[in-house]
CSV table of C-alpha atoms and ligand atoms in Angstrom, one decimal:
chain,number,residue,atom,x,y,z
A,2,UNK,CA,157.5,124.1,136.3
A,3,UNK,CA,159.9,126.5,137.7
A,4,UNK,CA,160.4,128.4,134.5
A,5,UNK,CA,156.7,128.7,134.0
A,6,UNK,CA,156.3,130.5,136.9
A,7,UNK,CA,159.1,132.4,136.7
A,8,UNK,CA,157.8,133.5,133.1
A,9,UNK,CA,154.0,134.4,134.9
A,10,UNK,CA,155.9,136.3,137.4
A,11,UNK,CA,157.3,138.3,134.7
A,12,UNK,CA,154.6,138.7,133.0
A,13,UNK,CA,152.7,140.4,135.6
A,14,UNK,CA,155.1,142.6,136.9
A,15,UNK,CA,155.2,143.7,133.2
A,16,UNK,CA,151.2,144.4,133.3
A,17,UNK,CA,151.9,146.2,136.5
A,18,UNK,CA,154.3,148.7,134.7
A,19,UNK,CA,152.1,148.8,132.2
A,20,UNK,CA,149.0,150.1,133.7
A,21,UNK,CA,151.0,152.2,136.1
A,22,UNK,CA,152.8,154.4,132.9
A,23,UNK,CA,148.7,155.0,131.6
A,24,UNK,CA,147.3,155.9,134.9
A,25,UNK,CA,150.2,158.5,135.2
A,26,UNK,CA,150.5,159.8,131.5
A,27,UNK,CA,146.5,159.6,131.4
A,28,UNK,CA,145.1,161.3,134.6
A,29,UNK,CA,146.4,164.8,134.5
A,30,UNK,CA,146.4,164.9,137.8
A,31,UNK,CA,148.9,167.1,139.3
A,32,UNK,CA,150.2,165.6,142.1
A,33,UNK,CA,153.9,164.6,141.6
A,34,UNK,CA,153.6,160.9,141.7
A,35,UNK,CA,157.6,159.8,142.5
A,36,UNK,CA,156.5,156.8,140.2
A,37,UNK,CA,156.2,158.6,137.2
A,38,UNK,CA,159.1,158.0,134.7
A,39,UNK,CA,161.1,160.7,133.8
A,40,UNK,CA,161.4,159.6,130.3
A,41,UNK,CA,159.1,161.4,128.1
A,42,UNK,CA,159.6,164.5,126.3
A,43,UNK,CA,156.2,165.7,126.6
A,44,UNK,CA,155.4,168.7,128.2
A,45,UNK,CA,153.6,168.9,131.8
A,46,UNK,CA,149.5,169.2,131.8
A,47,UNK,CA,150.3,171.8,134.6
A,48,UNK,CA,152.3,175.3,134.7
A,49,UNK,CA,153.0,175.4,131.0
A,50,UNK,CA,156.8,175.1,132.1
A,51,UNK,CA,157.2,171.9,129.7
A,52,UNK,CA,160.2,169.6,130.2
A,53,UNK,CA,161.8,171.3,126.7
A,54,UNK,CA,165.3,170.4,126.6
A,55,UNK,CA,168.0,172.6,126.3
A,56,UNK,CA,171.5,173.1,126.7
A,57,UNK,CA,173.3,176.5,128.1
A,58,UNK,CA,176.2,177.3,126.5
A,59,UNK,CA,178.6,180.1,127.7
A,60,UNK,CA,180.8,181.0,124.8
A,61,UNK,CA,183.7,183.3,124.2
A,62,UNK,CA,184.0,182.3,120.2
A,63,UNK,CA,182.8,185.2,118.3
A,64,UNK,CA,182.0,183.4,114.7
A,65,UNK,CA,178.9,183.0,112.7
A,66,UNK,CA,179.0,179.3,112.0
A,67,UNK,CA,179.1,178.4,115.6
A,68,UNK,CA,174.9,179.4,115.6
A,69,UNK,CA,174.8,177.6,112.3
A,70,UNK,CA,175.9,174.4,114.5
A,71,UNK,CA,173.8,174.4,117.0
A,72,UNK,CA,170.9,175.3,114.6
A,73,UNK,CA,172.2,171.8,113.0
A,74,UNK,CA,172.2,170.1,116.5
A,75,UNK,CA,168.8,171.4,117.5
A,76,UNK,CA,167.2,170.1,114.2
A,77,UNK,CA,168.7,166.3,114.9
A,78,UNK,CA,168.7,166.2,118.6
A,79,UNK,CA,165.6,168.4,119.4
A,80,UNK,CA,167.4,170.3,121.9
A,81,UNK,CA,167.8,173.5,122.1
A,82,UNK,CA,170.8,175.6,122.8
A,83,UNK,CA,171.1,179.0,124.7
A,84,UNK,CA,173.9,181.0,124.2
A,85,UNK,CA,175.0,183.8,126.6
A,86,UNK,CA,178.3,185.5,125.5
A,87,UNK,CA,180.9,187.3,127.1
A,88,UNK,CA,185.1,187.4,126.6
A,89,UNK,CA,186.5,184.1,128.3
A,90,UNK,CA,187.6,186.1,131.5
A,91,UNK,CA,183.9,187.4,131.9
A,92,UNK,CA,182.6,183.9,131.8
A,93,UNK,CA,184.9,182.2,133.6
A,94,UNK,CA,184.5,184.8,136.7
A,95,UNK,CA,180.9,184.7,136.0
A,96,UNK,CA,180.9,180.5,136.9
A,97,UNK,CA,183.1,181.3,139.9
A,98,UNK,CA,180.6,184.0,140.9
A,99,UNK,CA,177.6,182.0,140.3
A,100,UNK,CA,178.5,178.5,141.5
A,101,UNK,CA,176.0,175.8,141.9
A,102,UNK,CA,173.4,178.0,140.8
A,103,UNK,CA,174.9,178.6,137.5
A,104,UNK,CA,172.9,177.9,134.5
A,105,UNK,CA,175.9,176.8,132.3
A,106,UNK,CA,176.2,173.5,131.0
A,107,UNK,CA,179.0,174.1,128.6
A,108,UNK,CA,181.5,176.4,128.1
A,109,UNK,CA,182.9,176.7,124.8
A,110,UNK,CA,186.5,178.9,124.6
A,111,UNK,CA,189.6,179.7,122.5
A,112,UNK,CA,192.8,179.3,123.2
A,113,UNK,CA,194.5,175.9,125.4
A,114,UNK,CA,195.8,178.8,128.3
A,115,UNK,CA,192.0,179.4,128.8
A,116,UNK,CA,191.1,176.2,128.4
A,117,UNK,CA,193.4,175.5,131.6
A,118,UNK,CA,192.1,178.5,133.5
A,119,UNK,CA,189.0,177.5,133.6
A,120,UNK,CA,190.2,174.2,134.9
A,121,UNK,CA,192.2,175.5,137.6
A,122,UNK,CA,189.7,177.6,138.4
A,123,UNK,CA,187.6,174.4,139.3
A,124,UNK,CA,184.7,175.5,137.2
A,125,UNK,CA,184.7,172.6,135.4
A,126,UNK,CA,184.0,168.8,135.4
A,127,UNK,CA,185.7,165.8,133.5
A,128,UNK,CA,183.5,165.1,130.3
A,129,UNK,CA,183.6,161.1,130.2
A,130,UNK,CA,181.9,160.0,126.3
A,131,UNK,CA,183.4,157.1,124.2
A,132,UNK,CA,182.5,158.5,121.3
A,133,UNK,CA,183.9,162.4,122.0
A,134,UNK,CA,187.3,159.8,122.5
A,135,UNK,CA,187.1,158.3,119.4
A,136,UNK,CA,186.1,161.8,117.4
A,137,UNK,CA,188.9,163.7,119.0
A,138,UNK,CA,192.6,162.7,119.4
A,139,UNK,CA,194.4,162.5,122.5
A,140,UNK,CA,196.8,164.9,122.5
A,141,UNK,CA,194.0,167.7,121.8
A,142,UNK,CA,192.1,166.7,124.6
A,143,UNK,CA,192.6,167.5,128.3
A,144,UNK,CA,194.4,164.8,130.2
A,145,UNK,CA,191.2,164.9,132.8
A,146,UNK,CA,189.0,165.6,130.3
A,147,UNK,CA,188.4,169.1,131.8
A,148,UNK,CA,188.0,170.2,128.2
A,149,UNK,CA,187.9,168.9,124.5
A,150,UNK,CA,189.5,170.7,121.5
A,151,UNK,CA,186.3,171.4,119.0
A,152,UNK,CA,188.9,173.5,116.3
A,153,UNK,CA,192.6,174.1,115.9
A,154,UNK,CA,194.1,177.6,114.5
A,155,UNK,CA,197.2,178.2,113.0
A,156,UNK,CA,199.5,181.7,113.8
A,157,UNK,CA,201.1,181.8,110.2
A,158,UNK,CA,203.0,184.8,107.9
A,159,UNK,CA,200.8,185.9,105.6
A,160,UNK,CA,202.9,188.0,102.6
A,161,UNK,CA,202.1,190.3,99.7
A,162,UNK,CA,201.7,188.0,96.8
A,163,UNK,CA,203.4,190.9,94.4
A,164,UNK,CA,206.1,192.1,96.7
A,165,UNK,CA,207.2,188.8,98.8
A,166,UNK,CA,208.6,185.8,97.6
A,167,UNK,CA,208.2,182.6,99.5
A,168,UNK,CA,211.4,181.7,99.8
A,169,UNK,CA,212.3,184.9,101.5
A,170,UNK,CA,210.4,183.4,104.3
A,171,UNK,CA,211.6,180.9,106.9
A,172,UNK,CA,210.9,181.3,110.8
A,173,UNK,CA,209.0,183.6,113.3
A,174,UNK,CA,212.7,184.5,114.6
A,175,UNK,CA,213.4,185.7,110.8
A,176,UNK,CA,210.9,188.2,110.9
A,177,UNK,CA,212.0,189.8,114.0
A,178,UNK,CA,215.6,190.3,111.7
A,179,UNK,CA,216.8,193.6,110.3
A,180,UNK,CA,215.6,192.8,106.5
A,181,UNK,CA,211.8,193.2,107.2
A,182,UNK,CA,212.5,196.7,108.7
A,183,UNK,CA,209.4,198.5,108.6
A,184,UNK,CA,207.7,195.9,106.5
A,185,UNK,CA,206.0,193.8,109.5
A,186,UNK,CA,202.3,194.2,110.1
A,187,UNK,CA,200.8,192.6,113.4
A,188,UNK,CA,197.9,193.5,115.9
A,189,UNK,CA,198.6,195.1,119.4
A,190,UNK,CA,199.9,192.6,122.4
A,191,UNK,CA,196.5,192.8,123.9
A,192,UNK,CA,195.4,190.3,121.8
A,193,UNK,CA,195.3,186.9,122.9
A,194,UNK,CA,196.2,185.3,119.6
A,195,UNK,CA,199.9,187.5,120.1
A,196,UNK,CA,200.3,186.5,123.6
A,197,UNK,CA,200.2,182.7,123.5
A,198,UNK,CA,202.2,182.9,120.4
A,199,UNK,CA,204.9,184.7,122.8
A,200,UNK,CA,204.0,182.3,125.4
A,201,UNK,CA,204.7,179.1,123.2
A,202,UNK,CA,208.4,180.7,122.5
A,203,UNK,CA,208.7,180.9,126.1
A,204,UNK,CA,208.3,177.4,126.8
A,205,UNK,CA,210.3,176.5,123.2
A,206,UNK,CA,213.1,179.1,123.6
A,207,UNK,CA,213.2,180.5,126.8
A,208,UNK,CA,212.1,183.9,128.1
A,209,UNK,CA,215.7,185.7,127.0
A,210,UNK,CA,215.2,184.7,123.6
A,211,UNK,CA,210.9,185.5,123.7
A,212,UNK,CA,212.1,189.0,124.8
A,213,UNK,CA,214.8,189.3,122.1
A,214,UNK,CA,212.1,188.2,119.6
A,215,UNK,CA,209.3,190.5,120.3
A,216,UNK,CA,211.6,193.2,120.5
A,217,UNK,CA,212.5,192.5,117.2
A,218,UNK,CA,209.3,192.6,116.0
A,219,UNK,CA,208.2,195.9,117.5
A,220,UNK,CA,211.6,197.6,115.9
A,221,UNK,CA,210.3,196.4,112.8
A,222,UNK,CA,206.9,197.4,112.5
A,223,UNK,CA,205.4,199.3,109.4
A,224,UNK,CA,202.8,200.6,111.8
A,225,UNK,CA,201.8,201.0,115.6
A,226,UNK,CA,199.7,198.1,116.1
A,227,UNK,CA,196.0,198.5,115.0
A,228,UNK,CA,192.9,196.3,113.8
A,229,UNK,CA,192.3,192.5,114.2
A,230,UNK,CA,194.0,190.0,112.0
A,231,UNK,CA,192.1,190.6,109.1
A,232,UNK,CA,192.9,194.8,109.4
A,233,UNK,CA,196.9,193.5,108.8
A,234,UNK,CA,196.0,191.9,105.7
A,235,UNK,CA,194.3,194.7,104.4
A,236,UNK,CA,197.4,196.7,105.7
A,237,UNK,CA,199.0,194.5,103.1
A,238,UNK,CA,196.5,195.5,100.2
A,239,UNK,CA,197.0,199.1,100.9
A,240,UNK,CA,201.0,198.5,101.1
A,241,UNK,CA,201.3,199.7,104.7
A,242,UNK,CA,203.5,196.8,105.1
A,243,UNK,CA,204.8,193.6,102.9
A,244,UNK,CA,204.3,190.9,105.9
A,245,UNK,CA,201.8,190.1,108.8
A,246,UNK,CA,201.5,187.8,111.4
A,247,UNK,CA,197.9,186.2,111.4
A,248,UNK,CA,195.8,183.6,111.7
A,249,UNK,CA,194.9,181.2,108.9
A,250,UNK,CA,191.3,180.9,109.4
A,251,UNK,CA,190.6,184.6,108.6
A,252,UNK,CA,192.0,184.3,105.1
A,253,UNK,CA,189.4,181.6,104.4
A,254,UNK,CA,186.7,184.0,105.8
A,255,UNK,CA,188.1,186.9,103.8
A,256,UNK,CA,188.1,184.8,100.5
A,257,UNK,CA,184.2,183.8,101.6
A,258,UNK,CA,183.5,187.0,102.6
A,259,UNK,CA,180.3,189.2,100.6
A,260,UNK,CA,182.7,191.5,100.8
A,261,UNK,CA,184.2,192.2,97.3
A,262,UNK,CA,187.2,194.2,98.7
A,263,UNK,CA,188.5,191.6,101.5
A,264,UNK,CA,188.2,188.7,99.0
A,265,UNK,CA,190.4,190.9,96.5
A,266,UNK,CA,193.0,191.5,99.8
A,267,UNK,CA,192.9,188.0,101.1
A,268,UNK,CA,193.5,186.9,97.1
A,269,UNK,CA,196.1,188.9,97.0
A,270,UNK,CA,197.4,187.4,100.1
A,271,UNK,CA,199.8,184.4,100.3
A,272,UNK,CA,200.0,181.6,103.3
A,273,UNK,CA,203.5,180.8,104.5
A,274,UNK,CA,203.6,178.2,107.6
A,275,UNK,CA,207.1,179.3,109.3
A,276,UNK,CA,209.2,177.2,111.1
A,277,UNK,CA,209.3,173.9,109.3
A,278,UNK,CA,212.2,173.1,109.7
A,279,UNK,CA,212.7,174.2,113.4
A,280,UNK,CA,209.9,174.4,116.1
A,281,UNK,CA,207.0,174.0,113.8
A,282,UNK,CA,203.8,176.8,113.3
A,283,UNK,CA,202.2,178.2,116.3
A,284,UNK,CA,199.3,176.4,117.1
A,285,UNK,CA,196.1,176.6,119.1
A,286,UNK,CA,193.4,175.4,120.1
A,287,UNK,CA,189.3,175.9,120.8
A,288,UNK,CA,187.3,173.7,123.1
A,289,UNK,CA,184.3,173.4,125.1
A,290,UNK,CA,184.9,172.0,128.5
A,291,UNK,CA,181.3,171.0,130.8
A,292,UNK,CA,180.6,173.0,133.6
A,293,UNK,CA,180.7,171.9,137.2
A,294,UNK,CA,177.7,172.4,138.0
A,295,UNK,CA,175.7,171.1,134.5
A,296,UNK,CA,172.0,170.5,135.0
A,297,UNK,CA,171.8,169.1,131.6
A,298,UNK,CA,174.9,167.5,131.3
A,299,UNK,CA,173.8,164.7,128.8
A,300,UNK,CA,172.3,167.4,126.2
A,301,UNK,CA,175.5,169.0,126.9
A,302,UNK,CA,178.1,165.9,126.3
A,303,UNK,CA,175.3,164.9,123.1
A,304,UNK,CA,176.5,168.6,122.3
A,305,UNK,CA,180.2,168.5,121.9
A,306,UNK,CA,179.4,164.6,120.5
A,307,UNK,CA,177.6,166.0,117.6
A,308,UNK,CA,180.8,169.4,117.5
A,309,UNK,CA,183.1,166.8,117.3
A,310,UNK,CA,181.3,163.9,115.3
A,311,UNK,CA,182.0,164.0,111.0
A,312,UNK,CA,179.1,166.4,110.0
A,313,UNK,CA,179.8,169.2,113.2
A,314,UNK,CA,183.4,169.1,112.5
A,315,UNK,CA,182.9,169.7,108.8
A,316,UNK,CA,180.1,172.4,109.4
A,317,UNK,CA,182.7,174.1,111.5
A,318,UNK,CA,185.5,174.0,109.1
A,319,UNK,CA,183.6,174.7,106.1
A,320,UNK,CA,182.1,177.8,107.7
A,321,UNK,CA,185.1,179.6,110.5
A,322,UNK,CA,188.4,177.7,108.0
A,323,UNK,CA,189.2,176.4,111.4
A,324,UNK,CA,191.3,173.0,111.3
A,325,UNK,CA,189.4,170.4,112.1
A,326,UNK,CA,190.2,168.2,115.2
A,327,UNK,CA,188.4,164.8,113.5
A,328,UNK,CA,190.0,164.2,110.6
A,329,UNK,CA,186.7,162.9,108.8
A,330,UNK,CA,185.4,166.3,108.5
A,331,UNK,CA,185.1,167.2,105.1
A,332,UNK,CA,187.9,170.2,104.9
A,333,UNK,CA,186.8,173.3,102.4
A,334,UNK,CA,189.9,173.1,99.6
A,335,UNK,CA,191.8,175.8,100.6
A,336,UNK,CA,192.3,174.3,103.6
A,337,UNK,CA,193.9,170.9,101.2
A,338,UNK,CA,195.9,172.9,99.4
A,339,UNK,CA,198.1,173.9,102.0
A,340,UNK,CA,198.3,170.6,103.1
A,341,UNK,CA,199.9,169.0,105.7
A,342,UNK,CA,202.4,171.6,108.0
A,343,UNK,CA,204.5,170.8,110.9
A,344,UNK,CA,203.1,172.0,114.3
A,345,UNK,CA,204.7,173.1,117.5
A,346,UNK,CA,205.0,170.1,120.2
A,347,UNK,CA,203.8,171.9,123.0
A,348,UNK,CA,201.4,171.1,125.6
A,349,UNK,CA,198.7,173.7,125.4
A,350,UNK,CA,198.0,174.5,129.0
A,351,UNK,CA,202.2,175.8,128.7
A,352,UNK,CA,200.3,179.3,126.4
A,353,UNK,CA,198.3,179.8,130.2
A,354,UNK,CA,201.2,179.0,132.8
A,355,UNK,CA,203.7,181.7,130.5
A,356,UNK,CA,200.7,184.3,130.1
A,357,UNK,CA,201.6,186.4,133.1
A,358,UNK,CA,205.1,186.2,131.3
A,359,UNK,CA,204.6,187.1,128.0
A,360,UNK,CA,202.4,190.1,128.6
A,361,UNK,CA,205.2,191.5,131.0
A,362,UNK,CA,207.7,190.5,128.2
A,363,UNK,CA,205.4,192.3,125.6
A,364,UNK,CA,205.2,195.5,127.6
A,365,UNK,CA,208.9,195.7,128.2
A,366,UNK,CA,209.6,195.1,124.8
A,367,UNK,CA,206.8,198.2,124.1
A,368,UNK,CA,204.2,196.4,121.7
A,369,UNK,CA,201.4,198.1,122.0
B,12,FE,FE1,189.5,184.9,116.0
């Protein structure tokens, strides 16, 4: 008897819910009912704002596949993202300045000294998602989940094929030695990419030695630092200089390119991962990390899910020659024939803490 009317109890209540969602979806009356559920998708009768869902992303990544991505999320999730872009510093002072009123739900960077700025700078908030756990490993992860790595880059040597043997090649610290005299090609020291490389010998070597080295280097240049990455390997082609410090993603993008000529200099090109048998390649890191004051902090953690899940991952990889951080992604094959490479053990948020450093370091040393 008790169970019956336990079971009629329910059974109202449910007819009750019932006939409360149609009076409220079928109406279109506009007064704001605080019994409505909030669960539809379907846009308001009134205003023509619509409940469209979105996600705000502030980025400081300047590749093409990133918009191929969320083009991908949007056609699986339905949500839409919004990028606004600006360099890392830009957006990071831009959530300070705007605070709670800040549109941002994500902020997508590179580099781990970034990363940690924007941490320390409080404009983010810990990302909790089982699955973003399982998709990305632990050690590329912030320890409060401030940020998660979406993409790893390699700092490599990158050698003319015709005029440079391997096996001449060994560490970072080689290059800075009197043999590659005028032979060593490298952006200027306002890069970032050059400044948490310094930064990582710092916290491997010491300053004394992260001085000695980028002295080194600057003595042996074949030109005054000028270009990007991709401007020293064509430096290479044009036999400015025999070596160049780069990263490894922007031969993959050079061998994709539509451009005949910088597939014929990136083929021309060859890969050399120093430091294999010391402190490992320079490695870093890009992440998103969710912003403080997220209004749409589900689309945005369903965001970095799908960026880190198998079929974001391999859309990234395929598309910047970034290293994945899920190793399900499907890598493109150049990326599997250079196989597996030792890495530098550092913790990331070390390339922030010895930024200050290194640029002083770079200056004194006089690299431009
Ligand atoms: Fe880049």
């Amino acid at each position: 008897m008790k169970r019956k009317t336990l079971v009629n109890i329910m059974l109202l209540m449910m007819t009750v819910i019932l006939m409360a969602g149609c009076a409220s979806n079928g109406t279109g009356n506009t007064s704001n009912n605080a019994a409505t559920p909030k669960t539809d998708n379907k846009p308001a009768d009134n205003g023509g704002k619509g409940k469209e869902q979105v996600v705000n992303v502030y980025t400081a990544r300047h590749y093409d596949v990133d918009s191929v991505l969320f083009e991908a999320f949007t056609k699986q999730t339905g949500i839409k993202v919004n990028e606004v872009k600006g360099t890392a510093e830009e957006l990071v002072e831009r959530l300070k300045r705007e605070g709670a009123s800040s549109e941002a739900d994500l902020f997508i960077t590179v580099d781990g000294g970034v990363l940690n700025y924007a941490k320390q700078n409080a404009v983010l908030q810990p990302l909790q998602s089982a699955a973003i756990d399982k998709n990305v490993p632990k050690q590329l992860r912030d320890k409060d989940n401030n940020w998660v790595g979406i993409a790893t880059r390699a700092r490599v040597i990158v050698y003319a094929k015709d005029r440079v043997k391997p096996e001449q090649l060994s560490t970072y610290e080689d290059l800075a030695g009197e043999k590659w005299k005028g032979k060593v090609l490298v952006r200027s020291s306002s890069s970032l990419y050059n400044q948490s490389l310094v930064a990582s010998f710092i916290e491997l070597n010491g300053e004394q030695k992260a001085e000695e080295w980028s002295k080194g280097i600057v003595a042996n240049l074949a030109r005054k630092p000028e270009g990007g990455d991709r401007d020293q390997a064509k430096a290479i082609a044009a036999k400015v200089g025999d070596v160049a410090i780069m990263n490894t993603y922007y031969v993959g993008q050079m061998l994709a390119s539509k451009d005949a000529e910088e597939v014929k200099v990136a083929q021309n090109i060859g890969v050399f991962f120093p430091n294999q048998s010391t402190t490992g390649t320079h490695l870093n890191i890009s992440g998103a990390g969710l912003t403080k004051h997220a209004k749409n902090k589900d689309n945005a953690i369903k965001l970095v899910e799908f960026i880190t899940g198998k079929e974001g991952q391999t859309i990234l990889t395929q598309g910047s020659f970034e290293f994945p951080v899920n190793e399900t992604a499907d890598k493109p094959e150049l990326l599997k024939s250079w196989g597996t490479f030792k890495t530098q053990q550092l913790d990331f948020s070390k390339l922030g803490d010895h930024n200050k450093k290194s640029i002083e370091i770079l200056n004194k040393a006089g690299w431009k």
